[in-house]
Amino acid sequence: ITVSLAGTAIEVRAPTASISGINPSPAVWSATEKILFSGTARDNDQDGASIVRLEWASDLDGKIHTGNSPDAINFSVPIKDMSIGTHTITLKVWDNEGDSTTAQTELSVEGLPPTGRIASVKVNGEEIDSDLRVAFATLLGAHRVSFSGSARDGDEFGDAIQSHLWTSTLLPEGPSRTI
C-alpha cells in the first residue's frame, strides 16, 4: 500500500517473519530435554514501524510462546510439554500499525517405545532359568506354563499400554504360538 500526503509517498508493507530452525527436529520425547525455536521478524515500512507482538503456536497444543519484540522470538520448551505427533508450527508477527504476517513449518515429536521385562517363567510350578532356555521335552510334558512380567510406557503416558502379548517359539504347536 502506498499513501501520499502533500506529495510525499510512504509505502506501508506488512512485516516479514521466518522460522530459522527448530532443534531437535524430529524431537524424541524426553522428560528433561528441550526444543529450541528460532526465527526472525522485521518490519520493512519506511516510516520506522516496529514489531510489537509475536506469537508461536502449534495446531496440536495451541499457543506455546508470545513476545513483544523481535528480541523475544527465540525460546525453548521442554519436549515433555509438547504432544506426541506432527505439529504445524506457526509464527505470527504484528507491527505497530496492525499489519501481520505468518510463517509455518512442521515439527514431529516422537514417543518412546514401551519396554517389557520378563520377571519369571514357571513350568508345572517350577521356575526356569532367566535366559528362558527350556528343553523341548520339558515343555512337551508341561501341564501349566505361567509367566510374570511388567511393561512400562517409555514416555510416561501411563494409559498408553493397551495390552500385553506373550509369544514363544518353543511350544510344540508350530513355529510360534501366541499365549
Coordinates of N, CA, C and O in Angstrom, one line a residue:
I1 N 0.9 -1.2 0.0 CA 0.0 0.0 0.0 C 0.9 1.2 0.0 O 1.9 1.3 0.8
T2 N 0.6 2.2 -0.8 CA 1.3 3.5 -0.9 C 0.4 4.6 -0.5 O -0.7 4.7 -1.1
V3 N 0.8 5.4 0.5 CA -0.1 6.5 0.9 C 0.7 7.8 0.5 O 1.9 8.0 0.8
S4 N 0.0 8.8 -0.1 CA 0.7 10.1 -0.4 C 0.0 11.2 0.4 O -1.2 11.3 0.4
L5 N 0.8 11.9 1.1 CA 0.4 13.1 1.9 C 1.2 14.3 1.4 O 2.4 14.3 1.6
A6 N 0.5 15.3 0.9 CA 1.2 16.5 0.4 C 2.4 16.2 -0.4 O 3.4 16.8 -0.3
G7 N 2.2 15.3 -1.3 CA 3.3 15.0 -2.3 C 4.4 14.0 -1.8 O 5.3 13.7 -2.6
T8 N 4.3 13.6 -0.6 CA 5.3 12.6 0.0 C 4.7 11.3 0.0 O 3.7 11.1 0.7
A9 N 5.3 10.3 -0.7 CA 4.8 8.9 -0.7 C 5.4 8.1 0.4 O 6.6 8.1 0.6
I10 N 4.6 7.4 1.2 CA 5.0 6.5 2.2 C 4.5 5.1 1.9 O 3.3 4.9 1.7
E11 N 5.4 4.2 1.7 CA 5.0 2.8 1.4 C 4.8 2.0 2.7 O 5.7 2.0 3.5
V12 N 3.6 1.4 2.8 CA 3.3 0.6 4.0 C 3.3 -0.8 3.6 O 2.5 -1.2 2.7
R13 N 4.2 -1.6 4.3 CA 4.3 -3.0 3.9 C 4.1 -3.8 5.2 O 4.4 -3.4 6.3
A14 N 3.6 -5.0 5.0 CA 3.4 -5.9 6.1 C 4.8 -6.4 6.6 O 5.8 -6.4 5.8
P15 N 4.9 -6.7 7.9 CA 6.2 -7.2 8.4 C 6.5 -8.6 7.7 O 5.7 -9.2 7.1
T16 N 7.8 -9.0 7.9 CA 8.2 -10.3 7.4 C 8.5 -11.2 8.6 O 9.0 -10.7 9.7
A17 N 8.3 -12.5 8.5 CA 8.6 -13.4 9.6 C 9.2 -14.7 8.9 O 8.7 -15.1 7.8
S18 N 10.1 -15.3 9.6 CA 10.6 -16.6 9.1 C 11.0 -17.5 10.3 O 11.4 -16.9 11.3
I19 N 10.8 -18.8 10.1 CA 11.3 -19.7 11.2 C 12.6 -20.2 10.7 O 12.7 -20.9 9.7
S20 N 13.7 -19.9 11.5 CA 15.0 -20.3 11.1 C 15.3 -21.7 11.5 O 16.2 -22.3 10.8
G21 N 14.7 -22.2 12.5 CA 15.0 -23.5 13.0 C 14.2 -24.0 14.2 O 13.8 -23.2 15.0
I22 N 14.1 -25.3 14.2 CA 13.5 -25.9 15.4 C 14.5 -27.1 15.7 O 14.7 -27.9 14.8
N23 N 15.0 -27.1 16.9 CA 16.1 -28.1 17.1 C 15.8 -28.7 18.5 O 15.7 -28.0 19.5
P24 N 15.8 -30.1 18.6 CA 15.9 -31.0 17.5 C 14.6 -31.2 16.7 O 13.5 -30.9 17.3
S25 N 14.7 -31.6 15.5 CA 13.5 -31.9 14.7 C 13.9 -33.0 13.8 O 14.8 -32.8 12.9
P26 N 13.3 -34.2 13.9 CA 12.2 -34.5 14.9 C 12.8 -34.6 16.3 O 13.9 -34.8 16.5
A27 N 11.9 -34.4 17.2 CA 12.2 -34.4 18.6 C 11.7 -35.7 19.2 O 10.6 -36.1 18.9
V28 N 12.5 -36.4 20.0 CA 12.1 -37.7 20.6 C 11.7 -37.3 22.1 O 12.5 -36.6 22.7
W29 N 10.5 -37.8 22.5 CA 10.0 -37.4 23.8 C 11.1 -37.6 24.9 O 11.8 -38.6 24.9
S30 N 11.2 -36.6 25.8 CA 12.2 -36.7 26.9 C 11.6 -35.9 28.0 O 10.9 -34.9 27.9
A31 N 11.9 -36.4 29.2 CA 11.4 -35.7 30.4 C 12.3 -34.5 30.8 O 11.9 -33.6 31.5
T32 N 13.5 -34.4 30.2 CA 14.5 -33.4 30.5 C 15.0 -32.5 29.4 O 15.4 -31.4 29.6
E33 N 14.9 -33.0 28.2 CA 15.4 -32.2 27.0 C 14.5 -31.1 26.6 O 13.3 -31.2 26.9
K34 N 15.0 -30.1 25.9 CA 14.1 -29.0 25.4 C 14.2 -28.9 23.9 O 15.2 -29.4 23.3
I35 N 13.2 -28.3 23.3 CA 13.2 -27.9 21.9 C 13.5 -26.4 21.8 O 12.8 -25.6 22.5
L36 N 14.4 -26.1 20.9 CA 14.7 -24.6 20.7 C 14.1 -24.2 19.4 O 14.2 -24.8 18.4
F37 N 13.3 -23.1 19.6 CA 12.6 -22.5 18.4 C 13.4 -21.2 18.1 O 13.6 -20.4 19.0
S38 N 13.6 -20.9 16.8 CA 14.3 -19.7 16.5 C 13.7 -19.2 15.2 O 13.2 -19.9 14.3
G39 N 13.7 -17.8 15.1 CA 13.1 -17.2 13.9 C 13.6 -15.8 13.8 O 14.4 -15.3 14.6
T40 N 13.0 -15.1 12.8 CA 13.3 -13.7 12.6 C 12.0 -13.0 12.3 O 11.1 -13.5 11.7
A41 N 12.0 -11.7 12.7 CA 10.8 -10.8 12.4 C 11.3 -9.4 12.1 O 12.2 -8.9 12.8
R42 N 10.8 -8.8 11.1 CA 11.2 -7.5 10.7 C 10.1 -6.7 10.1 O 9.3 -7.3 9.4
D43 N 10.1 -5.4 10.4 CA 9.1 -4.6 9.7 C 9.8 -3.7 8.7 O 10.8 -3.1 9.0
N44 N 9.3 -3.7 7.4 CA 10.0 -3.1 6.3 C 9.4 -1.8 5.9 O 9.8 -1.2 4.9
D45 N 8.6 -1.2 6.8 CA 8.0 0.1 6.4 C 9.0 1.2 6.5 O 10.0 1.1 7.2
Q46 N 8.8 2.2 5.6 CA 9.8 3.3 5.6 C 9.6 4.3 6.7 O 10.4 5.1 7.0
D47 N 8.5 4.2 7.4 CA 8.2 5.2 8.4 C 8.7 4.8 9.8 O 8.3 5.4 10.8
G48 N 9.5 3.8 9.9 CA 10.1 3.4 11.2 C 9.2 2.5 12.1 O 9.3 2.4 13.3
A49 N 8.2 1.8 11.4 CA 7.3 0.9 12.2 C 8.2 -0.2 12.8 O 9.3 -0.5 12.4
S50 N 7.6 -0.8 13.8 CA 8.4 -1.8 14.5 C 7.4 -3.0 14.9 O 6.2 -2.9 15.0
I51 N 8.1 -4.1 15.1 CA 7.4 -5.3 15.6 C 7.0 -5.1 17.0 O 7.8 -4.8 17.9
V52 N 5.7 -5.3 17.3 CA 5.2 -5.0 18.7 C 4.6 -6.3 19.3 O 4.4 -6.3 20.5
R53 N 4.5 -7.3 18.6 CA 3.9 -8.6 19.1 C 4.3 -9.7 18.2 O 4.3 -9.6 17.0
L54 N 4.5 -10.9 18.9 CA 4.8 -12.1 18.2 C 4.2 -13.3 18.9 O 4.0 -13.2 20.1
E55 N 3.8 -14.3 18.2 CA 3.2 -15.5 18.8 C 3.6 -16.7 18.1 O 3.5 -16.8 16.8
W56 N 4.0 -17.7 18.8 CA 4.3 -19.1 18.3 C 3.1 -20.0 18.7 O 2.7 -19.9 19.9
A57 N 2.6 -20.8 17.8 CA 1.5 -21.7 18.1 C 1.7 -23.0 17.4 O 2.4 -23.1 16.4
S58 N 1.1 -24.1 18.0 CA 1.1 -25.4 17.5 C -0.4 -25.8 17.2 O -1.3 -25.5 18.0
D59 N -0.7 -26.4 16.1 CA -2.0 -26.8 15.8 C -2.5 -27.9 16.8 O -3.7 -28.1 17.0
L60 N -1.6 -28.6 17.5 CA -1.9 -29.6 18.4 C -2.0 -29.1 19.9 O -2.8 -29.5 20.7
D61 N -1.2 -28.1 20.2 CA -1.1 -27.6 21.6 C -1.5 -26.2 21.8 O -1.5 -25.7 22.9
G62 N -1.8 -25.5 20.7 CA -2.2 -24.1 20.9 C -1.0 -23.2 21.1 O 0.1 -23.5 20.6
K63 N -1.2 -22.0 21.7 CA -0.2 -21.0 21.9 C 1.0 -21.6 22.8 O 0.7 -22.2 23.8
I64 N 2.2 -21.5 22.3 CA 3.4 -22.0 23.0 C 4.3 -20.9 23.5 O 5.2 -21.2 24.3
H65 N 4.2 -19.7 22.9 CA 5.1 -18.6 23.3 C 4.6 -17.3 22.7 O 4.1 -17.3 21.6
T66 N 4.8 -16.2 23.5 CA 4.4 -14.9 23.0 C 5.5 -13.9 23.4 O 6.3 -14.2 24.3
G67 N 5.6 -12.8 22.7 CA 6.6 -11.8 23.0 C 6.2 -10.4 22.4 O 5.2 -10.3 21.7
N68 N 6.9 -9.4 22.8 CA 6.5 -8.0 22.4 C 7.6 -7.3 21.5 O 7.4 -6.2 21.3
S69 N 8.6 -8.1 21.2 CA 9.6 -7.5 20.3 C 10.4 -8.6 19.6 O 10.3 -9.8 20.0
P70 N 11.1 -8.3 18.5 CA 11.9 -9.4 17.9 C 12.9 -10.0 18.8 O 13.3 -11.2 18.5
D71 N 13.3 -9.4 19.8 CA 14.3 -9.9 20.8 C 13.7 -11.1 21.5 O 14.4 -12.0 22.1
A72 N 12.4 -11.3 21.6 CA 11.7 -12.4 22.3 C 11.4 -13.5 21.3 O 10.6 -14.4 21.7
I73 N 11.9 -13.5 20.1 CA 11.5 -14.5 19.1 C 12.0 -15.9 19.4 O 11.4 -16.9 19.1
N74 N 13.2 -16.0 20.0 CA 13.9 -17.3 20.2 C 13.6 -17.8 21.6 O 13.6 -17.0 22.6
F75 N 13.2 -19.0 21.8 CA 12.8 -19.6 23.1 C 12.9 -21.1 23.1 O 13.2 -21.7 22.0
S76 N 12.8 -21.7 24.2 CA 12.8 -23.2 24.3 C 11.7 -23.6 25.1 O 11.2 -22.9 26.0
V77 N 11.2 -24.9 24.9 CA 10.1 -25.5 25.6 C 10.6 -26.9 25.9 O 11.1 -27.6 25.0
P78 N 10.3 -27.4 27.1 CA 10.6 -28.8 27.4 C 9.8 -29.7 26.4 O 8.6 -29.5 26.2
I79 N 10.5 -30.7 25.9 CA 9.8 -31.7 25.0 C 8.6 -32.3 25.6 O 7.6 -32.5 25.0
K80 N 8.7 -32.6 26.9 CA 7.6 -33.2 27.6 C 6.3 -32.4 27.6 O 5.2 -32.9 27.8
D81 N 6.4 -31.1 27.3 CA 5.2 -30.2 27.3 C 4.6 -30.2 25.9 O 3.5 -29.6 25.8
M82 N 5.2 -30.9 24.9 CA 4.6 -30.9 23.6 C 3.9 -32.3 23.4 O 4.4 -33.3 23.8
S83 N 2.8 -32.3 22.7 CA 2.1 -33.5 22.4 C 2.9 -34.4 21.4 O 3.5 -33.8 20.5
I84 N 2.8 -35.7 21.5 CA 3.4 -36.6 20.6 C 2.5 -36.5 19.3 O 1.3 -36.5 19.3
G85 N 3.2 -36.3 18.2 CA 2.5 -36.2 16.9 C 3.2 -35.2 16.0 O 4.3 -34.7 16.3
T86 N 2.6 -35.0 14.8 CA 3.2 -34.0 13.9 C 2.4 -32.7 14.1 O 1.2 -32.6 13.9
H87 N 3.2 -31.7 14.4 CA 2.7 -30.3 14.7 C 2.9 -29.4 13.5 O 3.9 -29.5 12.9
T88 N 1.9 -28.6 13.2 CA 2.1 -27.4 12.3 C 2.4 -26.3 13.2 O 1.6 -25.9 14.0
I89 N 3.7 -25.8 13.1 CA 4.1 -24.7 14.0 C 3.9 -23.4 13.2 O 4.4 -23.3 12.1
T90 N 3.3 -22.4 13.8 CA 3.1 -21.1 13.2 C 3.7 -20.0 14.0 O 3.5 -19.9 15.2
L91 N 4.4 -19.1 13.3 CA 5.0 -17.9 13.9 C 4.2 -16.8 13.3 O 4.2 -16.6 12.1
K92 N 3.5 -16.0 14.1 CA 2.8 -14.8 13.6 C 3.4 -13.6 14.3 O 3.6 -13.6 15.5
V93 N 3.6 -12.5 13.5 CA 4.2 -11.2 14.0 C 3.3 -10.1 13.6 O 2.7 -10.1 12.5
W94 N 3.2 -9.1 14.4 CA 2.4 -7.9 14.2 C 3.3 -6.6 14.3 O 4.2 -6.6 15.2
D95 N 3.1 -5.6 13.5 CA 3.8 -4.4 13.6 C 2.9 -3.3 14.4 O 1.7 -3.6 14.6
N96 N 3.4 -2.2 14.7 CA 2.7 -1.2 15.4 C 1.6 -0.5 14.6 O 0.8 0.2 15.1
E97 N 1.4 -0.9 13.3 CA 0.3 -0.4 12.5 C -0.8 -1.4 12.4 O -1.8 -1.2 11.7
G98 N -0.6 -2.6 13.0 CA -1.6 -3.6 13.0 C -1.5 -4.6 11.9 O -2.3 -5.5 11.7
D99 N -0.4 -4.4 11.0 CA -0.2 -5.4 9.9 C 0.4 -6.6 10.5 O 1.2 -6.6 11.5
S100 N 0.2 -7.8 9.9 CA 0.7 -9.0 10.4 C 1.1 -9.9 9.3 O 0.7 -9.8 8.1
T101 N 1.9 -10.9 9.6 CA 2.3 -12.0 8.7 C 2.6 -13.2 9.5 O 2.8 -13.2 10.7
T102 N 2.6 -14.4 8.8 CA 2.9 -15.7 9.4 C 3.9 -16.5 8.6 O 4.1 -16.3 7.4
A103 N 4.6 -17.4 9.3 CA 5.5 -18.4 8.8 C 5.1 -19.7 9.4 O 4.7 -19.7 10.6
Q104 N 5.2 -20.8 8.7 CA 4.9 -22.1 9.2 C 5.9 -23.1 8.8 O 6.6 -23.0 7.8
T105 N 6.0 -24.1 9.7 CA 6.8 -25.3 9.4 C 6.2 -26.5 10.2 O 5.3 -26.3 11.0
E106 N 6.8 -27.7 10.0 CA 6.3 -28.8 10.8 C 7.3 -29.3 11.8 O 8.5 -29.1 11.6
L107 N 6.8 -29.8 12.9 CA 7.7 -30.4 13.9 C 7.1 -31.8 14.3 O 5.9 -31.8 14.6
S108 N 7.9 -32.8 14.3 CA 7.4 -34.1 14.7 C 8.0 -34.4 16.1 O 9.2 -34.3 16.3
V109 N 7.1 -34.7 17.0 CA 7.5 -35.2 18.3 C 7.2 -36.6 18.4 O 6.0 -37.0 18.3
E110 N 8.2 -37.4 18.6 CA 8.0 -38.9 18.6 C 8.0 -39.4 20.0 O 8.8 -39.0 20.8
G111 N 7.2 -40.4 20.2 CA 7.1 -41.1 21.5 C 8.2 -42.2 21.7 O 8.8 -42.6 20.7
L112 N 8.5 -42.5 22.9 CA 9.4 -43.6 23.1 C 8.6 -44.9 23.1 O 7.5 -45.0 23.6
P113 N 9.3 -46.0 22.7 CA 8.6 -47.3 22.7 C 8.4 -47.8 24.1 O 9.2 -47.5 25.0
P114 N 7.4 -48.6 24.4 CA 7.3 -49.2 25.7 C 8.4 -50.3 25.9 O 9.0 -50.7 24.9
T115 N 8.6 -50.6 27.1 CA 9.6 -51.6 27.5 C 8.9 -52.7 28.2 O 8.0 -52.4 29.0
G116 N 9.4 -53.9 28.0 CA 8.8 -55.1 28.7 C 9.9 -55.8 29.5 O 11.1 -55.8 29.0
R117 N 9.6 -56.5 30.5 CA 10.5 -57.3 31.3 C 9.9 -58.5 31.8 O 8.7 -58.5 32.3
I118 N 10.5 -59.6 31.5 CA 10.0 -60.9 32.0 C 10.6 -61.2 33.4 O 11.8 -61.2 33.5
A119 N 9.8 -61.3 34.3 CA 10.2 -61.5 35.7 C 10.5 -63.0 36.0 O 11.5 -63.3 36.6
S120 N 9.5 -63.8 35.5 CA 9.7 -65.2 35.7 C 8.9 -66.0 34.7 O 7.8 -65.5 34.3
V121 N 9.3 -67.3 34.5 CA 8.5 -68.2 33.7 C 8.6 -69.5 34.5 O 9.6 -70.0 34.9
K122 N 7.4 -70.1 34.8 CA 7.3 -71.3 35.5 C 6.7 -72.4 34.7 O 5.7 -72.2 34.0
V123 N 7.2 -73.6 34.8 CA 6.7 -74.8 34.1 C 6.3 -75.8 35.2 O 7.2 -76.2 36.0
N124 N 5.0 -76.1 35.2 CA 4.5 -77.0 36.2 C 4.9 -76.5 37.6 O 5.2 -77.3 38.5
G125 N 4.8 -75.2 37.8 CA 5.1 -74.5 39.1 C 6.6 -74.3 39.4 O 6.9 -73.7 40.4
E126 N 7.5 -74.8 38.6 CA 8.9 -74.6 38.9 C 9.5 -73.6 38.0 O 9.3 -73.6 36.7
E127 N 10.2 -72.6 38.5 CA 10.8 -71.5 37.8 C 12.0 -72.1 36.9 O 12.8 -72.9 37.4
I128 N 12.0 -71.6 35.7 CA 13.1 -72.0 34.8 C 14.1 -70.9 34.8 O 13.9 -69.8 35.3
D129 N 15.3 -71.1 34.2 CA 16.4 -70.1 34.2 C 16.0 -68.8 33.5 O 15.1 -68.8 32.7
S130 N 16.7 -67.8 33.9 CA 16.3 -66.4 33.4 C 16.6 -66.3 31.9 O 16.0 -65.3 31.3
D131 N 17.4 -67.1 31.3 CA 17.6 -67.0 29.8 C 16.5 -67.7 29.0 O 16.6 -67.7 27.8
L132 N 15.5 -68.3 29.7 CA 14.4 -69.0 29.0 C 14.9 -70.1 28.1 O 14.2 -70.4 27.2
R133 N 16.0 -70.8 28.5 CA 16.4 -71.9 27.7 C 15.8 -73.1 28.3 O 16.2 -73.7 29.3
V134 N 14.7 -73.5 27.7 CA 13.9 -74.7 28.2 C 14.0 -75.8 27.2 O 13.9 -75.6 26.0
A135 N 14.3 -77.0 27.7 CA 14.4 -78.1 26.8 C 13.0 -78.4 26.2 O 12.0 -78.3 26.9
F136 N 13.0 -78.8 24.9 CA 11.7 -79.0 24.3 C 10.9 -80.1 25.0 O 9.7 -80.0 25.2
A137 N 11.6 -81.1 25.5 CA 11.0 -82.2 26.2 C 10.3 -81.7 27.5 O 9.2 -82.2 27.9
T138 N 10.8 -80.7 28.2 CA 10.2 -80.1 29.4 C 8.9 -79.5 29.0 O 7.9 -79.7 29.7
L139 N 8.8 -78.8 27.9 CA 7.5 -78.2 27.5 C 6.5 -79.2 27.0 O 5.3 -79.0 27.2
L140 N 7.0 -80.3 26.4 CA 6.0 -81.3 26.0 C 5.3 -82.0 27.2 O 4.1 -82.3 27.1
G141 N 6.0 -82.1 28.3 CA 5.3 -82.7 29.5 C 4.7 -81.6 30.4 O 4.1 -82.0 31.4
A142 N 4.7 -80.4 30.0 CA 4.1 -79.3 30.9 C 2.6 -79.3 30.8 O 2.0 -79.5 29.8
H143 N 2.0 -79.3 32.0 CA 0.6 -79.1 32.1 C 0.2 -77.6 32.3 O -0.9 -77.2 31.9
R144 N 1.2 -76.9 32.8 CA 0.9 -75.5 33.0 C 2.2 -74.7 32.9 O 3.2 -75.0 33.5
V145 N 2.1 -73.6 32.1 CA 3.2 -72.7 32.0 C 2.7 -71.3 32.4 O 1.6 -70.9 32.0
S146 N 3.4 -70.7 33.4 CA 2.9 -69.4 33.8 C 4.0 -68.3 33.6 O 5.2 -68.6 33.7
F147 N 3.6 -67.1 33.3 CA 4.5 -66.0 33.0 C 4.2 -64.9 34.0 O 3.1 -64.6 34.3
S148 N 5.3 -64.2 34.4 CA 5.1 -63.0 35.2 C 6.1 -61.9 34.6 O 7.2 -62.2 34.2
G149 N 5.6 -60.7 34.5 CA 6.4 -59.7 33.9 C 5.7 -58.3 34.1 O 4.7 -58.2 34.7
S150 N 6.4 -57.3 33.5 CA 5.9 -56.0 33.6 C 6.2 -55.2 32.3 O 7.0 -55.6 31.6
A151 N 5.4 -54.1 32.1 CA 5.6 -53.3 31.0 C 5.5 -51.8 31.4 O 4.8 -51.5 32.4
R152 N 6.3 -51.0 30.8 CA 6.2 -49.5 31.1 C 6.2 -48.7 29.8 O 6.9 -49.0 28.8
D153 N 5.4 -47.7 29.8 CA 5.3 -46.8 28.7 C 6.5 -45.9 28.8 O 6.7 -45.2 29.8
G154 N 7.3 -45.9 27.7 CA 8.6 -45.1 27.7 C 8.5 -43.6 27.8 O 9.4 -43.0 28.3
D155 N 7.3 -43.0 27.5 CA 7.2 -41.6 27.5 C 6.3 -41.1 28.6 O 5.7 -40.0 28.5
E156 N 6.0 -41.9 29.6 CA 5.3 -41.6 30.8 C 3.8 -41.3 30.6 O 3.3 -40.6 31.5
F157 N 3.2 -41.7 29.6 CA 1.8 -41.5 29.4 C 1.2 -42.9 29.9 O 1.0 -43.8 29.1
G158 N 0.9 -43.0 31.2 CA 0.6 -44.2 31.8 C -0.5 -45.0 31.1 O -0.6 -46.3 31.3
D159 N -1.4 -44.4 30.4 CA -2.5 -45.2 29.8 C -2.3 -45.7 28.4 O -3.1 -46.2 27.8
A160 N -1.1 -45.6 28.0 CA -0.8 -45.9 26.6 C -0.6 -47.4 26.3 O -0.8 -47.9 25.2
I161 N -0.3 -48.2 27.3 CA -0.1 -49.6 27.1 C -1.5 -50.3 27.1 O -2.2 -50.2 28.2
Q162 N -1.9 -50.8 26.0 CA -3.3 -51.3 25.9 C -3.4 -52.8 26.1 O -4.4 -53.3 26.6
S163 N -2.3 -53.5 25.8 CA -2.3 -55.0 26.1 C -0.9 -55.5 26.1 O 0.0 -54.8 25.8
H164 N -0.8 -56.7 26.6 CA 0.5 -57.4 26.7 C 0.4 -58.7 25.8 O -0.7 -59.3 25.7
L165 N 1.4 -59.0 25.1 CA 1.4 -60.2 24.2 C 2.6 -61.1 24.5 O 3.8 -60.6 24.5
W166 N 2.4 -62.3 24.9 CA 3.5 -63.2 25.1 C 3.6 -64.2 23.9 O 2.5 -64.7 23.5
T167 N 4.8 -64.4 23.4 CA 4.9 -65.3 22.2 C 6.1 -66.2 22.5 O 7.1 -65.8 23.1
S168 N 5.9 -67.5 22.1 CA 7.0 -68.4 22.3 C 7.3 -69.2 21.0 O 6.3 -69.5 20.2
T169 N 8.5 -69.5 20.7 CA 8.9 -70.3 19.5 C 9.2 -71.7 20.0 O 9.6 -72.5 19.2
L170 N 9.1 -72.0 21.2 CA 9.5 -73.3 21.8 C 8.3 -74.3 22.0 O 8.5 -75.4 22.3
L171 N 7.1 -73.8 21.8 CA 6.0 -74.7 22.0 C 5.7 -75.6 20.8 O 6.0 -75.3 19.7
P172 N 5.2 -76.8 21.1 CA 5.1 -77.8 20.0 C 4.0 -77.5 19.0 O 4.0 -78.2 17.9
E173 N 3.1 -76.6 19.1 CA 2.1 -76.3 18.2 C 2.5 -75.4 17.0 O 1.9 -74.5 16.7
G174 N 3.6 -75.8 16.3 CA 4.1 -75.0 15.2 C 5.3 -74.1 15.5 O 5.8 -74.2 16.6
P175 N 5.7 -73.3 14.6 CA 6.9 -72.5 14.8 C 6.7 -71.4 15.9 O 7.7 -71.0 16.5
S176 N 5.5 -70.9 16.1 CA 5.3 -70.0 17.2 C 3.9 -70.0 17.7 O 3.0 -70.5 16.9
R177 N 3.6 -69.6 18.9 CA 2.3 -69.6 19.4 C 2.1 -68.4 20.3 O 2.9 -68.1 21.2
T178 N 1.0 -67.7 20.1 CA 0.7 -66.5 20.9 C 0.0 -67.0 22.1 O -1.0 -67.8 22.0
I179 N 0.4 -66.6 23.3 CA -0.2 -67.1 24.5 C -1.0 -65.9 25.2 O -0.5 -64.8 25.3

